[in-house]
Structures are given as C-alpha cells and as structure tokens.
CSV table of C-alpha atoms in Angstrom, one decimal:
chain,number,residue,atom,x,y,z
A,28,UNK,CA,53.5,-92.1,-6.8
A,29,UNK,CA,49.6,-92.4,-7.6
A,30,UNK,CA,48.2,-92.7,-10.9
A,31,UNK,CA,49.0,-91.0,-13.6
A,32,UNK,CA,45.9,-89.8,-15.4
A,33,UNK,CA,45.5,-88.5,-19.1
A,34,UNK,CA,44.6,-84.4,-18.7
A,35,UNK,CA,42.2,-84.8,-21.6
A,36,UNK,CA,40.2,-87.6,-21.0
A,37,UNK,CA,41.2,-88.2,-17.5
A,38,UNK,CA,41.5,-91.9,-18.0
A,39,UNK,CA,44.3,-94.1,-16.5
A,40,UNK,CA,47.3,-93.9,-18.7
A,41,UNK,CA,48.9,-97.0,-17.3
A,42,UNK,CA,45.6,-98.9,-18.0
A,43,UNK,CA,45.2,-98.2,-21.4
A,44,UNK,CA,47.9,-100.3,-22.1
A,45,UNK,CA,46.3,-103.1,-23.0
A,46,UNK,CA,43.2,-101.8,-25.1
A,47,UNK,CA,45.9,-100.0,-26.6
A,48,UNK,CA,47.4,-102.9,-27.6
A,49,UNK,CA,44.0,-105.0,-28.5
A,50,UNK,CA,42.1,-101.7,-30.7
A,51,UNK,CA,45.2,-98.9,-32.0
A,52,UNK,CA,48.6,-99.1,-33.4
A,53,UNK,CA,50.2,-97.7,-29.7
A,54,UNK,CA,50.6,-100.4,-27.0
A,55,UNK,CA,53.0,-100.4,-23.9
A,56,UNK,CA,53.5,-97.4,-21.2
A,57,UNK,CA,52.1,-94.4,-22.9
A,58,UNK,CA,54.4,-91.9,-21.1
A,59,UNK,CA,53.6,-88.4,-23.4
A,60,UNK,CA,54.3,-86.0,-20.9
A,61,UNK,CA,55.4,-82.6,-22.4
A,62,UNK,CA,59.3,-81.8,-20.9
A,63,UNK,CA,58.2,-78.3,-21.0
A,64,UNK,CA,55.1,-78.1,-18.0
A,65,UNK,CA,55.1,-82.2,-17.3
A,66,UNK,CA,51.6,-82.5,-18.0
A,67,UNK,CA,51.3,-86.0,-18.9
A,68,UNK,CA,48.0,-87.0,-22.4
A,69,UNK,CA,47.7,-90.5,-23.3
A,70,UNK,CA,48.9,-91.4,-26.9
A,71,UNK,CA,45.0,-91.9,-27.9
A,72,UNK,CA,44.2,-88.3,-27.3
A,73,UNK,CA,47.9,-87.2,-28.5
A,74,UNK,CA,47.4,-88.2,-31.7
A,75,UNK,CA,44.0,-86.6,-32.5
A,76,UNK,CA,43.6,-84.3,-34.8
A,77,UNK,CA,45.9,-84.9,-37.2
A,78,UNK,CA,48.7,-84.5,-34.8
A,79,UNK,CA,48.4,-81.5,-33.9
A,80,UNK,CA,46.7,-81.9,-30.3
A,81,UNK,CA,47.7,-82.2,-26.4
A,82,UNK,CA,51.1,-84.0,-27.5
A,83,UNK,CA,53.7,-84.1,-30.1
A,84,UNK,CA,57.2,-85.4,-30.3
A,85,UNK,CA,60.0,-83.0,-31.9
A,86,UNK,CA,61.8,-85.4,-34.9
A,87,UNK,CA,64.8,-83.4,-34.1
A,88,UNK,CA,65.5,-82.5,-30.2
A,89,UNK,CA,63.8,-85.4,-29.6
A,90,UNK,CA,62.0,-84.0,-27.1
A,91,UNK,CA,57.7,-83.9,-26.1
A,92,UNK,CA,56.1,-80.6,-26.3
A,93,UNK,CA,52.1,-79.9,-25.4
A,94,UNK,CA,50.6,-77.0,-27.6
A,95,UNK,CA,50.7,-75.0,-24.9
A,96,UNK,CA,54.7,-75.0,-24.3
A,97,UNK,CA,55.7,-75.0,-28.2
A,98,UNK,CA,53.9,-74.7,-31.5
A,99,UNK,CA,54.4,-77.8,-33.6
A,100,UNK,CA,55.3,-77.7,-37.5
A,101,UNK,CA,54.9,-80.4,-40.0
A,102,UNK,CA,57.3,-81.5,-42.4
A,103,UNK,CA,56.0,-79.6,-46.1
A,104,UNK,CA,56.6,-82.7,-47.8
A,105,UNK,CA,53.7,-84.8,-45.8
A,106,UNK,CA,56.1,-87.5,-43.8
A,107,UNK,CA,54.3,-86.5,-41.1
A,108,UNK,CA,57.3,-85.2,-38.9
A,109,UNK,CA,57.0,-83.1,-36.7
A,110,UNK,CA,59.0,-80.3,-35.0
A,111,UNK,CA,59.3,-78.1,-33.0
A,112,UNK,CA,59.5,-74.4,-33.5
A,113,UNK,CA,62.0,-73.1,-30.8
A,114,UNK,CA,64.7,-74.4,-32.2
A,115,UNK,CA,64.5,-77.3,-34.4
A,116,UNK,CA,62.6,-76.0,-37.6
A,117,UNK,CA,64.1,-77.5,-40.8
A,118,UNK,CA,66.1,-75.3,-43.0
A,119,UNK,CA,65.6,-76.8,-46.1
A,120,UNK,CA,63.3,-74.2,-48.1
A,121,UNK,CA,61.5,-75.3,-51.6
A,122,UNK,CA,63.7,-74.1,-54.4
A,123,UNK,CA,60.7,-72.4,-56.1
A,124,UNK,CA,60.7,-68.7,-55.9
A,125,UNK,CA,56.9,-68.9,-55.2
A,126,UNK,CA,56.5,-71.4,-52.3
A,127,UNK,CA,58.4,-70.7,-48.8
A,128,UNK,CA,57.6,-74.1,-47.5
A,129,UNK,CA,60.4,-76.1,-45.6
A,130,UNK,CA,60.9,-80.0,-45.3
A,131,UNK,CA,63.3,-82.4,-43.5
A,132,UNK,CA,66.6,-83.6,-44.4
A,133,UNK,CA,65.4,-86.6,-45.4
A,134,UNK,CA,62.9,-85.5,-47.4
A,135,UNK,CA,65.3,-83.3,-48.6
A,136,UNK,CA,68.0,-86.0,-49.5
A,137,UNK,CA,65.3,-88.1,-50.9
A,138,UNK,CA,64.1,-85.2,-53.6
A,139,UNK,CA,67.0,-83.4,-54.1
A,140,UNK,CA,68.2,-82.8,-58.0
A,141,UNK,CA,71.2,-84.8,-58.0
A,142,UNK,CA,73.3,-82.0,-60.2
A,143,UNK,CA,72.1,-78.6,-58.4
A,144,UNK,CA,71.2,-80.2,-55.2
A,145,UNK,CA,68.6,-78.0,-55.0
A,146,UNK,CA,64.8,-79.3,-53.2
A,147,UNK,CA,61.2,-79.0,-53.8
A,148,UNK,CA,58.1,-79.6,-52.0
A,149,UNK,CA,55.4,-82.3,-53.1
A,150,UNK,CA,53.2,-79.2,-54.3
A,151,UNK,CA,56.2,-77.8,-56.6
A,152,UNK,CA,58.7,-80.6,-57.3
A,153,UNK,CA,60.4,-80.2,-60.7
A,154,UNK,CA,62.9,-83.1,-60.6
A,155,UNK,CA,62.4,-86.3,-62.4
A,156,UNK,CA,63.2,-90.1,-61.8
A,157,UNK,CA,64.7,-91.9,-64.1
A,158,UNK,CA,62.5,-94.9,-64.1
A,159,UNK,CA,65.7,-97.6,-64.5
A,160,UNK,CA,68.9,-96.2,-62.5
A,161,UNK,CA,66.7,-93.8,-60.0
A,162,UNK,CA,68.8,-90.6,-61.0
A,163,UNK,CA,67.2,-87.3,-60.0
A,164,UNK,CA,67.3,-84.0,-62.2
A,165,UNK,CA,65.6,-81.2,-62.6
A,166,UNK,CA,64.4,-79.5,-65.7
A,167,UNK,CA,66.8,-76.7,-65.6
A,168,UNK,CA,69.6,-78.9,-65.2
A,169,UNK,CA,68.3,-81.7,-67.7
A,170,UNK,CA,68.8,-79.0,-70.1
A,171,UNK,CA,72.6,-77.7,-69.4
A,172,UNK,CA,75.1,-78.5,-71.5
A,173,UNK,CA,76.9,-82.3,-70.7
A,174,UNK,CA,74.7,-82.8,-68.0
A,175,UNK,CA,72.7,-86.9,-67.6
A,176,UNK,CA,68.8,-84.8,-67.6
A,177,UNK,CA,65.9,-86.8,-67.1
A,178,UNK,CA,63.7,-86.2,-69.4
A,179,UNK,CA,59.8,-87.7,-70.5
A,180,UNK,CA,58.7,-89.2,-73.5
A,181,UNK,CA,55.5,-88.8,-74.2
A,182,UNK,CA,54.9,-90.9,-77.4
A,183,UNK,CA,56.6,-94.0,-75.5
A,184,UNK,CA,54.4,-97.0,-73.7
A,185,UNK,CA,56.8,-98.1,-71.7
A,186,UNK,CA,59.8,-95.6,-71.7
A,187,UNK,CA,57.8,-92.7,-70.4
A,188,UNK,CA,60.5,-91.1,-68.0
A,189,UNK,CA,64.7,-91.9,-68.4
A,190,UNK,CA,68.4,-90.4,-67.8
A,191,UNK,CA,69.8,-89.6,-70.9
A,192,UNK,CA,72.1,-92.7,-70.6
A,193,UNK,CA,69.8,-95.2,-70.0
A,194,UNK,CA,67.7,-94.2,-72.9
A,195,UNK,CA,70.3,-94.5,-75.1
A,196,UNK,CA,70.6,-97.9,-73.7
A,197,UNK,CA,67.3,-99.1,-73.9
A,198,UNK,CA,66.5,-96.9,-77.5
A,199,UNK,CA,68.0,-99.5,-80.1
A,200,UNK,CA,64.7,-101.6,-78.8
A,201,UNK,CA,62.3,-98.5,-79.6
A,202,UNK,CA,61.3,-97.2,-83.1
A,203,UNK,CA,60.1,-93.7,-81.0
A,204,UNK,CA,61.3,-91.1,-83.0
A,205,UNK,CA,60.7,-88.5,-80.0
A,206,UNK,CA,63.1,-90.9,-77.8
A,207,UNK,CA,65.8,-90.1,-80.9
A,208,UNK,CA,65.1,-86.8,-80.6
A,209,UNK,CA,66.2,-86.6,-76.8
A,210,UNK,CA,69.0,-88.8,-77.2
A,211,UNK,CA,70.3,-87.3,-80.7
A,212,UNK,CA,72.7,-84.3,-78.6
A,213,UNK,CA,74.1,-87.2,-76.0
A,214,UNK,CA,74.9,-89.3,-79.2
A,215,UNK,CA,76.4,-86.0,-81.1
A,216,UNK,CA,78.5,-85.5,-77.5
A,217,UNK,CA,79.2,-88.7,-77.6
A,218,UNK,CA,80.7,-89.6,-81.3
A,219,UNK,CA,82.6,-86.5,-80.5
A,220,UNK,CA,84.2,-87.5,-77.7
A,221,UNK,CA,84.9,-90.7,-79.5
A,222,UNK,CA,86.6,-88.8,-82.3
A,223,UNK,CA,88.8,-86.9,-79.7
A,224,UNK,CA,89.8,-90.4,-78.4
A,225,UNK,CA,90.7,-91.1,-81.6
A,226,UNK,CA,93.0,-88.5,-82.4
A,227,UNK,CA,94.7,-88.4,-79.4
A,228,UNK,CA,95.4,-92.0,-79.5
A,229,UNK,CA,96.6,-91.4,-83.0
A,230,UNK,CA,99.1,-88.4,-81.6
A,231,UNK,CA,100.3,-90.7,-78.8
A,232,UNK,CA,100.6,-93.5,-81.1
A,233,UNK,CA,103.1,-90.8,-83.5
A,234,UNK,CA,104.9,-89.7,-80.7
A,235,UNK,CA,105.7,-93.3,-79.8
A,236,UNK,CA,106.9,-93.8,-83.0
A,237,UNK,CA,109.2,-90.7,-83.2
A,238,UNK,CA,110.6,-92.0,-79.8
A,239,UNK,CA,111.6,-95.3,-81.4
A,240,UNK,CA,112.9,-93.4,-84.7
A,241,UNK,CA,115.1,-91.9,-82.5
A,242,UNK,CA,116.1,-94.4,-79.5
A,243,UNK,CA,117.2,-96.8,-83.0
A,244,UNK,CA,118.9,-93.6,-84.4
A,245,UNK,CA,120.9,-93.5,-80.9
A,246,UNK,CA,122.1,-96.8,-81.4
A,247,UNK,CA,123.1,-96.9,-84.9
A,248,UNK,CA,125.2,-94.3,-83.6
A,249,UNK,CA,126.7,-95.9,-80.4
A,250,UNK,CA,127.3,-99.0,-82.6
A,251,UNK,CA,129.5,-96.7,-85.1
A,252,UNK,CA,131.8,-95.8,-81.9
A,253,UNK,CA,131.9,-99.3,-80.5
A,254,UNK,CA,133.7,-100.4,-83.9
C-alpha cells in the first residue's frame, strides 16, 4: 500500500507525525479515516473549525464519521463530545420546559439534582452546590418539605452557598441572621424529631417497666406454690 494522503490538504498523513508531535497536541499515526466512505483527513485538518470539519469521532459508537456520511452533534453542556446522529444522540434533555437541548451521561450524572434527578444545561442549570459536602439540589426541591436544599446566603462572606446540614454545622460560628433564617425550619424539624425520640424512649422505657412489674408479680406467685 502507497501513501496515505490527507483529502484536505493532500499532505502525507504518516509524515506529519512528527511535526505533530514537535507543534500540536496530536502526535503518532494519525489514522482519521471515516468507517462510513474510508476517506482518510489528518488530525490537523480534522480538528478545524471547532470540530466540526472533515473528521469527527462518535463518544458513543466509537466509531469515525466525515460530515459527509453523518452529521455530528455536540454535547449541550460544552465537554466538547461529540456524537453521532444515526444512532448515538444522547437522551438526556434539559429539565427546563423552555430549552430542548441534550447532554451526555456524564454531564448528566455530574449536574443532576441529587433528590429529583432531574438535568440542566450550562445555559439553564438550577441546581446548587453545596460548597462543603458537594451535594446537588435544585430550587424546587430545596424547598419541599424534609428535603437537605441548597440554598445561598447572600449577606454571608464566606458561607455564600450550603446544604441545609452543613449550615447548621458551620452557623454557631456566624452571627448571619439570614443564615438563621434558612436553617430556623431544619432546626424546628429537627427539635421535633428530638421530642419524638424522647417520648418514645419514655413509652419503651414504661413498657419495660410494666414487663418487670409483672415477670416479679409471676414469681411472687410461683414462690407461694413452691411452699
């Protein structure tokens, strides 16, 4: 077999290799030949225009694709993944009711809303990140009833965005009174469920009692026969 020669520039692949190495990212064999028509690009012209040129390789199938054979989409969360459209378009749709734009399952997994599960692009994200334990929520979720929300302080310094339970952690060091504010409900919930503690401690404690009234009661009784 001859040389194999880039159909853009028309330059040696196989010689490349080594200016590839010394001047751009790429070095070794630059083999980008589309599995589709076998027309071969070097990785230099490839990765023109933002990707979106002679060459692209699917994230998914795994597979090369020239424009010509398969129209490439990009991840909607800028990774800069691509894929291709015949078969191996993500599924993952942003959860806002105004955007239709789809992202990888890593992206996806990455941004998700740890409570809902649910996804949005960078343009439309709603989830916070708790800036000590790395939690995710989103702001409908943060608001639900017993649910760790993430929510932001803007009167705060240095505790601008945390969970519910790390800010009640960190709060006994901060005079905010809009911290407070958040945390006053998860302290309510909390005391509460203190309180139910409590009491049923208390009603197990009596029930242990009325057991012993009555195992001692038992052998007052046996000791009566025994005589």
């Amino acid at each position: 077999r001859g040389p194999i020669h880039c159909l853009k520039c028309n330059r040696n692949i196989y010689s490349l290799c080594m200016e590839l190495f010394v001047e751009d990212d790429f070095f070794g064999i630059q083999d980008d030949t589309c599995d589709v028509c076998t027309k071969n690009y070097c990785h230099r012209c490839s990765a023109d225009d933002n990707h979106f040129s002679s060459v692209c390789l699917c994230r998914t199938c795994e597979r090369v694709y020239c424009s010509k054979c398969s129209t490439m989409v990009e991840c909607g969360n800028d990774c800069d993944k691509m894929y291709c459209e015949l078969s191996c378009l993500p599924q993952n749709i942003c959860a806002s009711p105004h955007c239709s734009r789809t992202f990888c399952n890593s992206c996806r997994s990455d941004d998700a809303c740890r409570t809902c599960g649910k996804s949005w692009c960078v343009n439309c994200n709603d989830c916070m990140e708790c800036d000590w334990c790395k939690i995710r929520c989103c702001a409908e979720c943060s608001e639900k009833d017993g649910v760790n929300g993430v929510h932001s302080c803007d009167d705060c310094e240095n505790l601008k965005v945390l969970c519910d339970r790390c800010r009640v952690e960190v709060c006994e060091s901060s005079n905010c009174k809009s911290c407070a504010k958040i945390i006053q409900p998860v302290l309510l919930k909390e005391n509460k469920k203190l309180q139910d503690e409590i009491k049923s401690l208390k009603d197990e404690n009596k029930e242990l009692k009325d057991e012993n009234k009555e195992m001692r009661r038992n052998m007052d009784l046996a000791r009566m026969f025994l005589r």
